[in-house]
Short mmCIF file of N, CA and C in Angstrom, two decimals:
data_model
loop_
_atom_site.label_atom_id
_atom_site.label_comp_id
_atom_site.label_asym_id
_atom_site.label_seq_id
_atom_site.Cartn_x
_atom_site.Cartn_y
_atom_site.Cartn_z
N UNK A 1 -16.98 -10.08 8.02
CA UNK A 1 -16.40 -9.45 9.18
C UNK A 1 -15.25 -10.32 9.68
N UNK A 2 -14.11 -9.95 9.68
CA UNK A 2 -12.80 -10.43 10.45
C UNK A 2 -12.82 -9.71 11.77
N UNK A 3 -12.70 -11.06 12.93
CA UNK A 3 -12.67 -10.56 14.37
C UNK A 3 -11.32 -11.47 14.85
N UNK A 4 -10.90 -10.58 15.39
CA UNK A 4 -9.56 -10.42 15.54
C UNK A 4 -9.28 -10.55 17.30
N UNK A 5 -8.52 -11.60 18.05
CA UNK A 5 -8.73 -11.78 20.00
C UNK A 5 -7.23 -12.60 19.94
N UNK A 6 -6.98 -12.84 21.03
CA UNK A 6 -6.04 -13.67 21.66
C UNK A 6 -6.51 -14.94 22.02
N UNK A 7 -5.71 -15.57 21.68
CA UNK A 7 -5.67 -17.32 22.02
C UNK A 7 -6.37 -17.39 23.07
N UNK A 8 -6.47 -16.73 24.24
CA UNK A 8 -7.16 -17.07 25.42
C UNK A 8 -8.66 -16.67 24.91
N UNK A 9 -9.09 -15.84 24.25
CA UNK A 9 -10.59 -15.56 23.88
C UNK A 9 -10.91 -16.18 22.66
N UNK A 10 -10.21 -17.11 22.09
CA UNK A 10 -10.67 -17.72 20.95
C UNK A 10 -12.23 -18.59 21.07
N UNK A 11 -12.23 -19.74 21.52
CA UNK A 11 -13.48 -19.66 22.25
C UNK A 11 -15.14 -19.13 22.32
N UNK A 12 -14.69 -17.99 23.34
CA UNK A 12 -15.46 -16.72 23.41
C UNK A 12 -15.80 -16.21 21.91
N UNK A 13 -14.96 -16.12 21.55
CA UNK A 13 -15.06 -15.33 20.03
C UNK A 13 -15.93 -15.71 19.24
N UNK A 14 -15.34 -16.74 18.58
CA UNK A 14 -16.31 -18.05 18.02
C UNK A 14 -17.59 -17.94 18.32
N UNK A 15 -17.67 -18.30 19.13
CA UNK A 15 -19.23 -18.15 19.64
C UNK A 15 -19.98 -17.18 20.18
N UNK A 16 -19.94 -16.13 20.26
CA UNK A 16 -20.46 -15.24 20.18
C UNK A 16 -20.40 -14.41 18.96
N UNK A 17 -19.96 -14.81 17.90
CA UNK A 17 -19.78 -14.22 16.48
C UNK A 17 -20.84 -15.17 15.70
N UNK A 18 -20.70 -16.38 15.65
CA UNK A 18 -21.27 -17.28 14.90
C UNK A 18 -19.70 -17.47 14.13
N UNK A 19 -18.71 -17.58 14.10
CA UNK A 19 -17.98 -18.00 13.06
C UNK A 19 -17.97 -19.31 12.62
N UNK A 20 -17.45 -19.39 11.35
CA UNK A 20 -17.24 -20.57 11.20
C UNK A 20 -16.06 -21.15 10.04
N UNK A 21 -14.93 -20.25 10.16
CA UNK A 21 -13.66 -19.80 9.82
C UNK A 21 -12.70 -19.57 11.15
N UNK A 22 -11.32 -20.13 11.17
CA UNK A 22 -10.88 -19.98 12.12
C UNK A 22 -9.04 -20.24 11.79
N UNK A 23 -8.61 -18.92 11.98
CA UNK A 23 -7.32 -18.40 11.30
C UNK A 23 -6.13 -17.88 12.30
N UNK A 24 -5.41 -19.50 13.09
CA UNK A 24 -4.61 -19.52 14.26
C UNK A 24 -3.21 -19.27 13.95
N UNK A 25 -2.52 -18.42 14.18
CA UNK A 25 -0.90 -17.62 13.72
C UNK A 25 0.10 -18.31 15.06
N UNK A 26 0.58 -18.76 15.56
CA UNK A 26 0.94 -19.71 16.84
C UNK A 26 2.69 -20.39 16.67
N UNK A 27 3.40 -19.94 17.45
CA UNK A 27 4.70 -20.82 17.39
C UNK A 27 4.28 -22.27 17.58
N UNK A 28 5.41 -22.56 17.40
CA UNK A 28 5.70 -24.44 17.06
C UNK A 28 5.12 -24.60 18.48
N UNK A 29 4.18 -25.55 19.37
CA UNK A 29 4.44 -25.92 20.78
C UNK A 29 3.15 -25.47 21.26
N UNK A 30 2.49 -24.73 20.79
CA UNK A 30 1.49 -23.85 21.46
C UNK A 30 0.37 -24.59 21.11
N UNK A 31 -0.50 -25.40 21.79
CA UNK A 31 -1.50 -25.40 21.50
C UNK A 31 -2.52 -24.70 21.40
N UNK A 32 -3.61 -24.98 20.39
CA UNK A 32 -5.08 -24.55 20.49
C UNK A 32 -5.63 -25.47 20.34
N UNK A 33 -6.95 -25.42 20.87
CA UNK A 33 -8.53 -26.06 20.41
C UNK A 33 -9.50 -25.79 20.01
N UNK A 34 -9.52 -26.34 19.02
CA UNK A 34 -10.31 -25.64 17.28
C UNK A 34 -11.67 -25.85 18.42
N UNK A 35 -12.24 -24.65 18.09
CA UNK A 35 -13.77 -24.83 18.75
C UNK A 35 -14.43 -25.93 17.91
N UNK A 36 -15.65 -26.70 18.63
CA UNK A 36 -16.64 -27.93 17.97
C UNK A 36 -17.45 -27.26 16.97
N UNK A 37 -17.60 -25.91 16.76
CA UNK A 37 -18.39 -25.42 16.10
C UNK A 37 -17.85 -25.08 14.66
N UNK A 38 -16.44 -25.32 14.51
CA UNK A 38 -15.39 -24.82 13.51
C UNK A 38 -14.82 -26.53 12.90
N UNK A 39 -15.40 -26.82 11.72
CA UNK A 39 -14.80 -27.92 10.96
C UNK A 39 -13.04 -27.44 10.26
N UNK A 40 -12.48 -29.30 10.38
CA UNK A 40 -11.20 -28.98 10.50
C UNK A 40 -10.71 -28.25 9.28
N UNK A 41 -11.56 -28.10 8.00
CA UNK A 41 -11.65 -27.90 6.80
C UNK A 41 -11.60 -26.41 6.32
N UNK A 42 -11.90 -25.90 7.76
CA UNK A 42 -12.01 -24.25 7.86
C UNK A 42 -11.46 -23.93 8.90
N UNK A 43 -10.50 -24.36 9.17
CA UNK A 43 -9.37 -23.75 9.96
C UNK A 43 -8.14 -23.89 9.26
N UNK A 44 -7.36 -23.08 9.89
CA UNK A 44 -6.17 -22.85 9.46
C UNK A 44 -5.43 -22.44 10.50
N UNK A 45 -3.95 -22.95 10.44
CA UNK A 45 -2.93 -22.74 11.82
C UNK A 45 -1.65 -22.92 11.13
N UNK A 46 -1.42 -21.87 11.27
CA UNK A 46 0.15 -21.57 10.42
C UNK A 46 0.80 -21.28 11.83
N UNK A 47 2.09 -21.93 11.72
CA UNK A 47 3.19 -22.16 12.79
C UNK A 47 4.39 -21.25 12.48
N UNK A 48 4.59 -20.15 13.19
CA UNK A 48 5.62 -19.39 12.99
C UNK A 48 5.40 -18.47 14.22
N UNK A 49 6.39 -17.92 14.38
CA UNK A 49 7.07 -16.88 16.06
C UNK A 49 6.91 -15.49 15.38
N UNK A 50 6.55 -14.74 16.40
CA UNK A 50 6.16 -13.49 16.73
C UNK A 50 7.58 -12.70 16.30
N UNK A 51 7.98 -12.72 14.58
CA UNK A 51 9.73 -12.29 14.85
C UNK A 51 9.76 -11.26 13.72
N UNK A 52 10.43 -10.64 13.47
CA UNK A 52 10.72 -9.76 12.14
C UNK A 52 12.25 -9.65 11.58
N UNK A 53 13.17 -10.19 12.06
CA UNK A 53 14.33 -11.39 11.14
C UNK A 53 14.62 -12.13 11.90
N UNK A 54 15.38 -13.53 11.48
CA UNK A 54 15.85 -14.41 11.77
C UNK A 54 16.21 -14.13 13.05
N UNK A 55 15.79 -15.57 13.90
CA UNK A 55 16.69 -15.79 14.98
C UNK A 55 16.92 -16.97 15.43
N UNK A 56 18.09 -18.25 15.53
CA UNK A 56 18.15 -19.15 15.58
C UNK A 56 16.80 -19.75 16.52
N UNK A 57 16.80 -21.12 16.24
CA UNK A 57 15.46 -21.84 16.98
C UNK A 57 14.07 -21.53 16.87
N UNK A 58 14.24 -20.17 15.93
CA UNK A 58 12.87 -19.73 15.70
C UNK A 58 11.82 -19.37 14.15
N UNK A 59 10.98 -19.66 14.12
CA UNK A 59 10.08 -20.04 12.64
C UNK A 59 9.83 -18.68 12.49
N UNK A 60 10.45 -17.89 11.61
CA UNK A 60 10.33 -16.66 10.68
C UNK A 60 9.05 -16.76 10.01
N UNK A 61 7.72 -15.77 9.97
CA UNK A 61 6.78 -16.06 9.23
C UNK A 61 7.44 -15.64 7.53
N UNK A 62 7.23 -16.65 6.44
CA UNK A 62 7.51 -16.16 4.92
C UNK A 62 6.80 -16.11 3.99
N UNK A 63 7.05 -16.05 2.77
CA UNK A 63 5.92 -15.98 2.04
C UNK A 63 5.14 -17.42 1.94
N UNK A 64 5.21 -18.18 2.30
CA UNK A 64 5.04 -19.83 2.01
C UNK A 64 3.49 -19.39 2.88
N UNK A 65 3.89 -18.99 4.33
CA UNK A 65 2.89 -18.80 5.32
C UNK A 65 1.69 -17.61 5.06
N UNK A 66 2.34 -16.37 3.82
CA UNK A 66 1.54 -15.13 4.00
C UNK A 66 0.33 -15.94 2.44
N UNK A 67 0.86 -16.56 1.56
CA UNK A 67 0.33 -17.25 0.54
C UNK A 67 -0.50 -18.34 0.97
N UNK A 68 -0.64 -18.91 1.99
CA UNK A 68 -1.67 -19.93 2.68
C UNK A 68 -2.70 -18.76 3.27
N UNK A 69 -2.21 -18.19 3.63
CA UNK A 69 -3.03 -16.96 4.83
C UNK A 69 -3.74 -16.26 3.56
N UNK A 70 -3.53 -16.18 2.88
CA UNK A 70 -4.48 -15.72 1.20
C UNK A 70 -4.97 -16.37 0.63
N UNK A 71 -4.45 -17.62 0.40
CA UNK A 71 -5.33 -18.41 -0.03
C UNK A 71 -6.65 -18.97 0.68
N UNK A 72 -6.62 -19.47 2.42
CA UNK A 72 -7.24 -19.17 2.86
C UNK A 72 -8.54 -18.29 2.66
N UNK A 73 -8.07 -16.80 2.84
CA UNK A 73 -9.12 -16.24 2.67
C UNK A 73 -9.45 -15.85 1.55
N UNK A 74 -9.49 -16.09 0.41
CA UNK A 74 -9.79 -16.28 -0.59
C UNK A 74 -11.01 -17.11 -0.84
N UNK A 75 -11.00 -18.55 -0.15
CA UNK A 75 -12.05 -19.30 -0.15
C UNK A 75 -13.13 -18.88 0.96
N UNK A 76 -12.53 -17.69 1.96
CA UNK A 76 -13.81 -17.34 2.69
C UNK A 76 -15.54 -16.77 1.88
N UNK A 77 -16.21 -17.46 2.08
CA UNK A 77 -17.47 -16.79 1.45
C UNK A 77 -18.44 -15.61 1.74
N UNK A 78 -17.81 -15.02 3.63
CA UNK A 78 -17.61 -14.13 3.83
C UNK A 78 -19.23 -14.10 4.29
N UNK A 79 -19.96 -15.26 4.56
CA UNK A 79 -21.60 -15.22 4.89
C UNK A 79 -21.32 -15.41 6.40
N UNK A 80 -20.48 -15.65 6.84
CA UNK A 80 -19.90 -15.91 8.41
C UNK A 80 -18.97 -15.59 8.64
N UNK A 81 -18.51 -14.66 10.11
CA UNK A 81 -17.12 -14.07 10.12
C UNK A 81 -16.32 -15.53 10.66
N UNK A 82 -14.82 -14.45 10.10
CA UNK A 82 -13.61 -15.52 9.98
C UNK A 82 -13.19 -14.81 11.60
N UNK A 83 -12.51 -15.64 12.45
CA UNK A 83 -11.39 -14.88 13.41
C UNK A 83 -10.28 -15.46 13.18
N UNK A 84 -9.66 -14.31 13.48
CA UNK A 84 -7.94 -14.32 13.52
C UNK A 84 -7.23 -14.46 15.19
N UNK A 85 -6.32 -15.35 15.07
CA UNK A 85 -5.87 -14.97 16.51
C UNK A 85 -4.28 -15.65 16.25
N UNK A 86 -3.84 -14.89 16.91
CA UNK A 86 -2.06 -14.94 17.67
C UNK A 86 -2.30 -15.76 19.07
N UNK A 87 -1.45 -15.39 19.75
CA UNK A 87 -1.66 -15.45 21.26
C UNK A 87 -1.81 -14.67 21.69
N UNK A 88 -1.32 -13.43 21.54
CA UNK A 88 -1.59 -12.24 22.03
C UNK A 88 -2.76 -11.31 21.77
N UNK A 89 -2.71 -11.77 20.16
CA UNK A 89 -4.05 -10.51 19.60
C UNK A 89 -3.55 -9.53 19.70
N UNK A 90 -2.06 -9.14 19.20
CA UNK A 90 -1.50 -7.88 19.32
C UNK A 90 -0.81 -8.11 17.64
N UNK A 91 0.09 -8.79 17.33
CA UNK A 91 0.85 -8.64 16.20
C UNK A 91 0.64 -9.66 14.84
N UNK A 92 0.87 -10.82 15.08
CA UNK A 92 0.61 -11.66 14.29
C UNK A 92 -1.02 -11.42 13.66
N UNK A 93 -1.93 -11.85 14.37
CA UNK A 93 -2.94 -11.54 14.17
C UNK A 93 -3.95 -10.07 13.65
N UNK A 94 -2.72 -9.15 14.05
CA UNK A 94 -3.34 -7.61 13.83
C UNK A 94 -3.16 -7.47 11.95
N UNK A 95 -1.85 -8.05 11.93
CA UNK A 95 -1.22 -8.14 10.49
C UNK A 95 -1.95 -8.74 9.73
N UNK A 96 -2.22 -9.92 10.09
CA UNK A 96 -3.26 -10.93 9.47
C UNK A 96 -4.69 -10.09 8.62
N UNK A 97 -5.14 -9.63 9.71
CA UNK A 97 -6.74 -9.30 9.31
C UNK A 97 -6.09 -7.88 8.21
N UNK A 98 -5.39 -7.25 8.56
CA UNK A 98 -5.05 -5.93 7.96
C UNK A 98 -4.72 -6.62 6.25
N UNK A 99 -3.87 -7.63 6.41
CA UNK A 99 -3.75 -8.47 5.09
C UNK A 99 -4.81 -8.70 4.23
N UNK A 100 -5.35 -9.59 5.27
CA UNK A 100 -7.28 -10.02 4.46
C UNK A 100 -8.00 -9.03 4.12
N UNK A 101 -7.86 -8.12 4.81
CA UNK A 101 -8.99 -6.96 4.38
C UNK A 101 -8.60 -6.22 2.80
N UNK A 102 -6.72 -6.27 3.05
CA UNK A 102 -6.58 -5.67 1.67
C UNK A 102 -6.45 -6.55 0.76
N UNK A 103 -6.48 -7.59 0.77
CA UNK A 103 -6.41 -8.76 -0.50
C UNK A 103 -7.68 -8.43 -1.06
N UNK A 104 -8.97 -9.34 0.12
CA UNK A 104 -10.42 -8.86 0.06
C UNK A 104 -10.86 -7.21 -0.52
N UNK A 105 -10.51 -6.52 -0.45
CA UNK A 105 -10.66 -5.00 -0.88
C UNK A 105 -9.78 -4.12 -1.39
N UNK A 106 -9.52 -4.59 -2.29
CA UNK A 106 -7.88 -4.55 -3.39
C UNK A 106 -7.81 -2.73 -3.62
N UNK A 107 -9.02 -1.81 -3.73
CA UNK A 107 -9.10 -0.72 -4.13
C UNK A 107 -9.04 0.09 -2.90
N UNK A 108 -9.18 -0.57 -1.48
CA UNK A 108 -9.08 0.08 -0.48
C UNK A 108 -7.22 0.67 0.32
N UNK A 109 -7.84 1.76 0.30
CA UNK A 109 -6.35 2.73 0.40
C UNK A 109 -5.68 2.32 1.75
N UNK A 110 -4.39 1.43 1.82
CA UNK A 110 -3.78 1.24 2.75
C UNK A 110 -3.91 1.89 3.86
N UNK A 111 -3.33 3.43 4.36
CA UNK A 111 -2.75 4.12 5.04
C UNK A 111 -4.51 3.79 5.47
N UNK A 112 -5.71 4.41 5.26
CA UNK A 112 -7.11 4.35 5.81
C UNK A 112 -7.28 2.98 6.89
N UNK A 113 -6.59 2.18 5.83
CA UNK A 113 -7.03 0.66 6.47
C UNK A 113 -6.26 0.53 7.86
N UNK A 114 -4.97 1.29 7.44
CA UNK A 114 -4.32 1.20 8.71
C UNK A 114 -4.39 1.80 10.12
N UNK A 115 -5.08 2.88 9.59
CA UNK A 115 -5.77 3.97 11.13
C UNK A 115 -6.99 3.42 11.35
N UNK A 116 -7.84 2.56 10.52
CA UNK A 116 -9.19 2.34 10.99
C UNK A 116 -8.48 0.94 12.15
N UNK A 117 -7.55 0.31 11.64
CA UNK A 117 -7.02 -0.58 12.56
C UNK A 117 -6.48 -0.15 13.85
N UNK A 118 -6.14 0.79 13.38
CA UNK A 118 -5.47 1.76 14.66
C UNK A 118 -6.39 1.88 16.16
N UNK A 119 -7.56 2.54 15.48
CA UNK A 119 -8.20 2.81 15.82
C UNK A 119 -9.30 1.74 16.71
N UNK A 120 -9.64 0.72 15.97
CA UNK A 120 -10.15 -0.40 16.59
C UNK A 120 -10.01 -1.23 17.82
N UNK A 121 -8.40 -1.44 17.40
CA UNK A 121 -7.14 -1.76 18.53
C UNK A 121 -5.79 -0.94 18.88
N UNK A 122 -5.42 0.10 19.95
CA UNK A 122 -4.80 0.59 20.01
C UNK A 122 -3.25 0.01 20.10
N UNK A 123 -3.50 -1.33 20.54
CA UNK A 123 -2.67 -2.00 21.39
C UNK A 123 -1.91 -2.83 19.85
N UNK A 124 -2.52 -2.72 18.73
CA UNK A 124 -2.43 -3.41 17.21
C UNK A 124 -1.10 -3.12 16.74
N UNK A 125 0.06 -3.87 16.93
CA UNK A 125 1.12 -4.12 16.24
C UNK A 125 1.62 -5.22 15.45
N UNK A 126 1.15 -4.18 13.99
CA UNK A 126 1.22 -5.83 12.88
C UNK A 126 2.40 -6.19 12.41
N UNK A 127 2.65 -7.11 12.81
CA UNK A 127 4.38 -8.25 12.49
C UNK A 127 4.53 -7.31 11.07
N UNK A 128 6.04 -6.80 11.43
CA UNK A 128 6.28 -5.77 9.77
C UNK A 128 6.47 -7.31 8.95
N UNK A 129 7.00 -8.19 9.56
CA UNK A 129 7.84 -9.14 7.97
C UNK A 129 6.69 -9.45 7.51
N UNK A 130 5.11 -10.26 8.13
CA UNK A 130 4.04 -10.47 7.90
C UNK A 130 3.39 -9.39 6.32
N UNK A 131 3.63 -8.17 6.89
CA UNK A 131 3.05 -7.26 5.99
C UNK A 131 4.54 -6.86 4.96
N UNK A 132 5.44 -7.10 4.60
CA UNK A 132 6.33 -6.18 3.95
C UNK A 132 6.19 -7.96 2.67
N UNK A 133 5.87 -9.43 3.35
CA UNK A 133 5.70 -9.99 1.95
C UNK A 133 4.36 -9.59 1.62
N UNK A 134 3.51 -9.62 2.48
CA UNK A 134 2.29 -9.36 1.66
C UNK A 134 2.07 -7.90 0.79
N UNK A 135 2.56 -7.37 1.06
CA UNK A 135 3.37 -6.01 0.20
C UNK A 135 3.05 -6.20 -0.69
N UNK A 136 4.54 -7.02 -1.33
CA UNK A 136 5.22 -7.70 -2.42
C UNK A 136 3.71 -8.58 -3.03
N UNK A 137 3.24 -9.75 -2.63
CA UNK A 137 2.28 -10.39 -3.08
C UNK A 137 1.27 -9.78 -3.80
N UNK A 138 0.58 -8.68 -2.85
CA UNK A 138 -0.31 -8.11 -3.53
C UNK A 138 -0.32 -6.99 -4.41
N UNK A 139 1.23 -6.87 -4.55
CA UNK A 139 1.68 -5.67 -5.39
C UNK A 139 1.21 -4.49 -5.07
N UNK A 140 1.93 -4.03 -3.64
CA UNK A 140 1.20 -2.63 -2.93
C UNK A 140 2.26 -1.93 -3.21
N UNK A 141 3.25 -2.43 -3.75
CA UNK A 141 4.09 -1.15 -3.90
C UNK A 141 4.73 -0.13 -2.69
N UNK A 142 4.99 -0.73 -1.58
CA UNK A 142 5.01 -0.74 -0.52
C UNK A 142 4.06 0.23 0.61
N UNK A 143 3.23 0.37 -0.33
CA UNK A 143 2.16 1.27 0.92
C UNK A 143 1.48 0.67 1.82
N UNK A 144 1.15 -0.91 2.06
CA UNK A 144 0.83 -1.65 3.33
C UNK A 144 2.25 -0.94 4.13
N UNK A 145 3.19 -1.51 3.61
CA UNK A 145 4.30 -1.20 4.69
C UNK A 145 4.48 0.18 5.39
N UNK A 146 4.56 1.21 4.32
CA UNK A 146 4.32 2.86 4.84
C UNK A 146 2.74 2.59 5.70
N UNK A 147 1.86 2.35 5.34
CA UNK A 147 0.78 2.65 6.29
C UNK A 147 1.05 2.08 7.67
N UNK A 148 1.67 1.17 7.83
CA UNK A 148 1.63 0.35 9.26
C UNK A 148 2.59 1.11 10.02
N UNK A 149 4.04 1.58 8.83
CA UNK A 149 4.84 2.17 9.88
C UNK A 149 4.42 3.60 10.42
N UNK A 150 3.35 4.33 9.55
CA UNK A 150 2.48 5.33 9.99
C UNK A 150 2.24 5.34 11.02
N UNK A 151 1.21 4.14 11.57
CA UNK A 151 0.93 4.20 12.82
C UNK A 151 1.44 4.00 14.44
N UNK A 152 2.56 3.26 13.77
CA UNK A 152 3.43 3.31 15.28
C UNK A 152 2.59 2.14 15.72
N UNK A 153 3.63 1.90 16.74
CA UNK A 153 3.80 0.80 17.88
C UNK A 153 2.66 0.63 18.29
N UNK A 154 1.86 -0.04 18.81
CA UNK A 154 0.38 0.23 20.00
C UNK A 154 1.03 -0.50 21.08
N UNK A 155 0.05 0.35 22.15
CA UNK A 155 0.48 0.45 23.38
C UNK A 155 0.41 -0.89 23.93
N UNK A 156 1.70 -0.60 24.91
CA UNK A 156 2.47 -1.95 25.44
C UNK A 156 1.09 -2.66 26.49
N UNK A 157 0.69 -3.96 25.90
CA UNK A 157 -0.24 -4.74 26.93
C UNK A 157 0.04 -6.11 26.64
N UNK A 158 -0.25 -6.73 27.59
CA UNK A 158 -0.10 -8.15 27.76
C UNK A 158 -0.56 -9.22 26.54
N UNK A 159 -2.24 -8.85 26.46
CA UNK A 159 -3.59 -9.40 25.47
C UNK A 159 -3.96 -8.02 25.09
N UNK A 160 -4.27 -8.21 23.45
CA UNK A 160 -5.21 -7.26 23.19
C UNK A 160 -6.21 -7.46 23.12
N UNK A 161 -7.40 -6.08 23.13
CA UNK A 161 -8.83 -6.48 23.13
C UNK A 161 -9.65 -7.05 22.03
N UNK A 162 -10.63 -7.97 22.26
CA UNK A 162 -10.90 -8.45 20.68
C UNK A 162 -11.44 -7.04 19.88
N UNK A 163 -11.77 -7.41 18.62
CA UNK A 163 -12.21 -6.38 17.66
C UNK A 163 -12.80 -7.14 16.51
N UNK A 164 -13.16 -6.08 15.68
CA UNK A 164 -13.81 -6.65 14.51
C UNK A 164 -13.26 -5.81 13.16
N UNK A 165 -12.77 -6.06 12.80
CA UNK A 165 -12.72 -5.07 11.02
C UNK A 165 -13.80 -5.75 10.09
N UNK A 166 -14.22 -4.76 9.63
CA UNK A 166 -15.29 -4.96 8.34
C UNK A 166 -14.10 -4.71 7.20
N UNK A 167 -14.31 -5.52 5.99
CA UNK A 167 -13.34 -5.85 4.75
C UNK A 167 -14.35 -4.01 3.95
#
């Protein structure tokens, strides 16, 4: 199970999940604090801005970052959920889990994956550059990308609500 919150419910999350995987998407500057319950060995914190092209002063997520974020979960063993978090729990992070689930479930039909996301979190806008390399990576032939742009924008909020996707 990938559960999916905002930096402010990371925490919360954690522990009330049992996780013990922990998958932080965060500009340069931002701290977090790896919960005590999460070894440093199973976390992961990739540093890049909430962007979809270039903009001076700011860390473009690339493939360097979407290929850690797979490899990553790759070594998940999947006996304990992983969470994902942005700061927001709106984009970075929405992309993320939508990623894992299709790496993790290679036969599972994009556009599905993308309304069940939809659906979960309304507020779920997954970083296109995030998903257009992982595209490419996982050789989707661009139907991650058509499925996400399927769903449109989710609605404008501050934090999104946590959630859970099953792979």
């Amino acid at each position: 199970m990938i559960h999916v919150c905002s930096l402010s419910k990371v925490e919360e999350t954690v522990t009330k999940t049992g996780a013990e995987r922990l998958l932080s998407l965060l500009a340069a500057g931002t701290e977090v604090m790896r919960p005590a319950s999460i070894t440093r060995e199973n976390h992961l914190h990739l540093v890049m801005h909430d962007i979809a092209v270039a903009q001076e002063g700011m860390t473009m997520p690339g493939e360097e970052h979407v290929l850690n974020l797979l490899d990553f979960a790759r070594h998940w063993d999947r006996s304990r959920p992983l969470v994902v978090h942005c700061y927001a729990g709106i984009s970075r992070s929405t992309a993320s889990a939508y990623i894992i689930a299709a790496a993790l479930a290679p036969k599972r039909d994009e556009a599905e994956l993308a309304e069940t996301l939809r659906r979960l979190s309304p507020t779920a806008t997954p970083n296109p550059r995030l998903i257009a390399i992982a595209d490419t990576l996982l050789d989707r032939r661009g139907r991650m990308i058509e499925a996400i742009q399927a769903i449109g924008r989710g609605a404008d909020a501050f934090e999104g609500t946590p959630f859970e996707l099953k792979i």
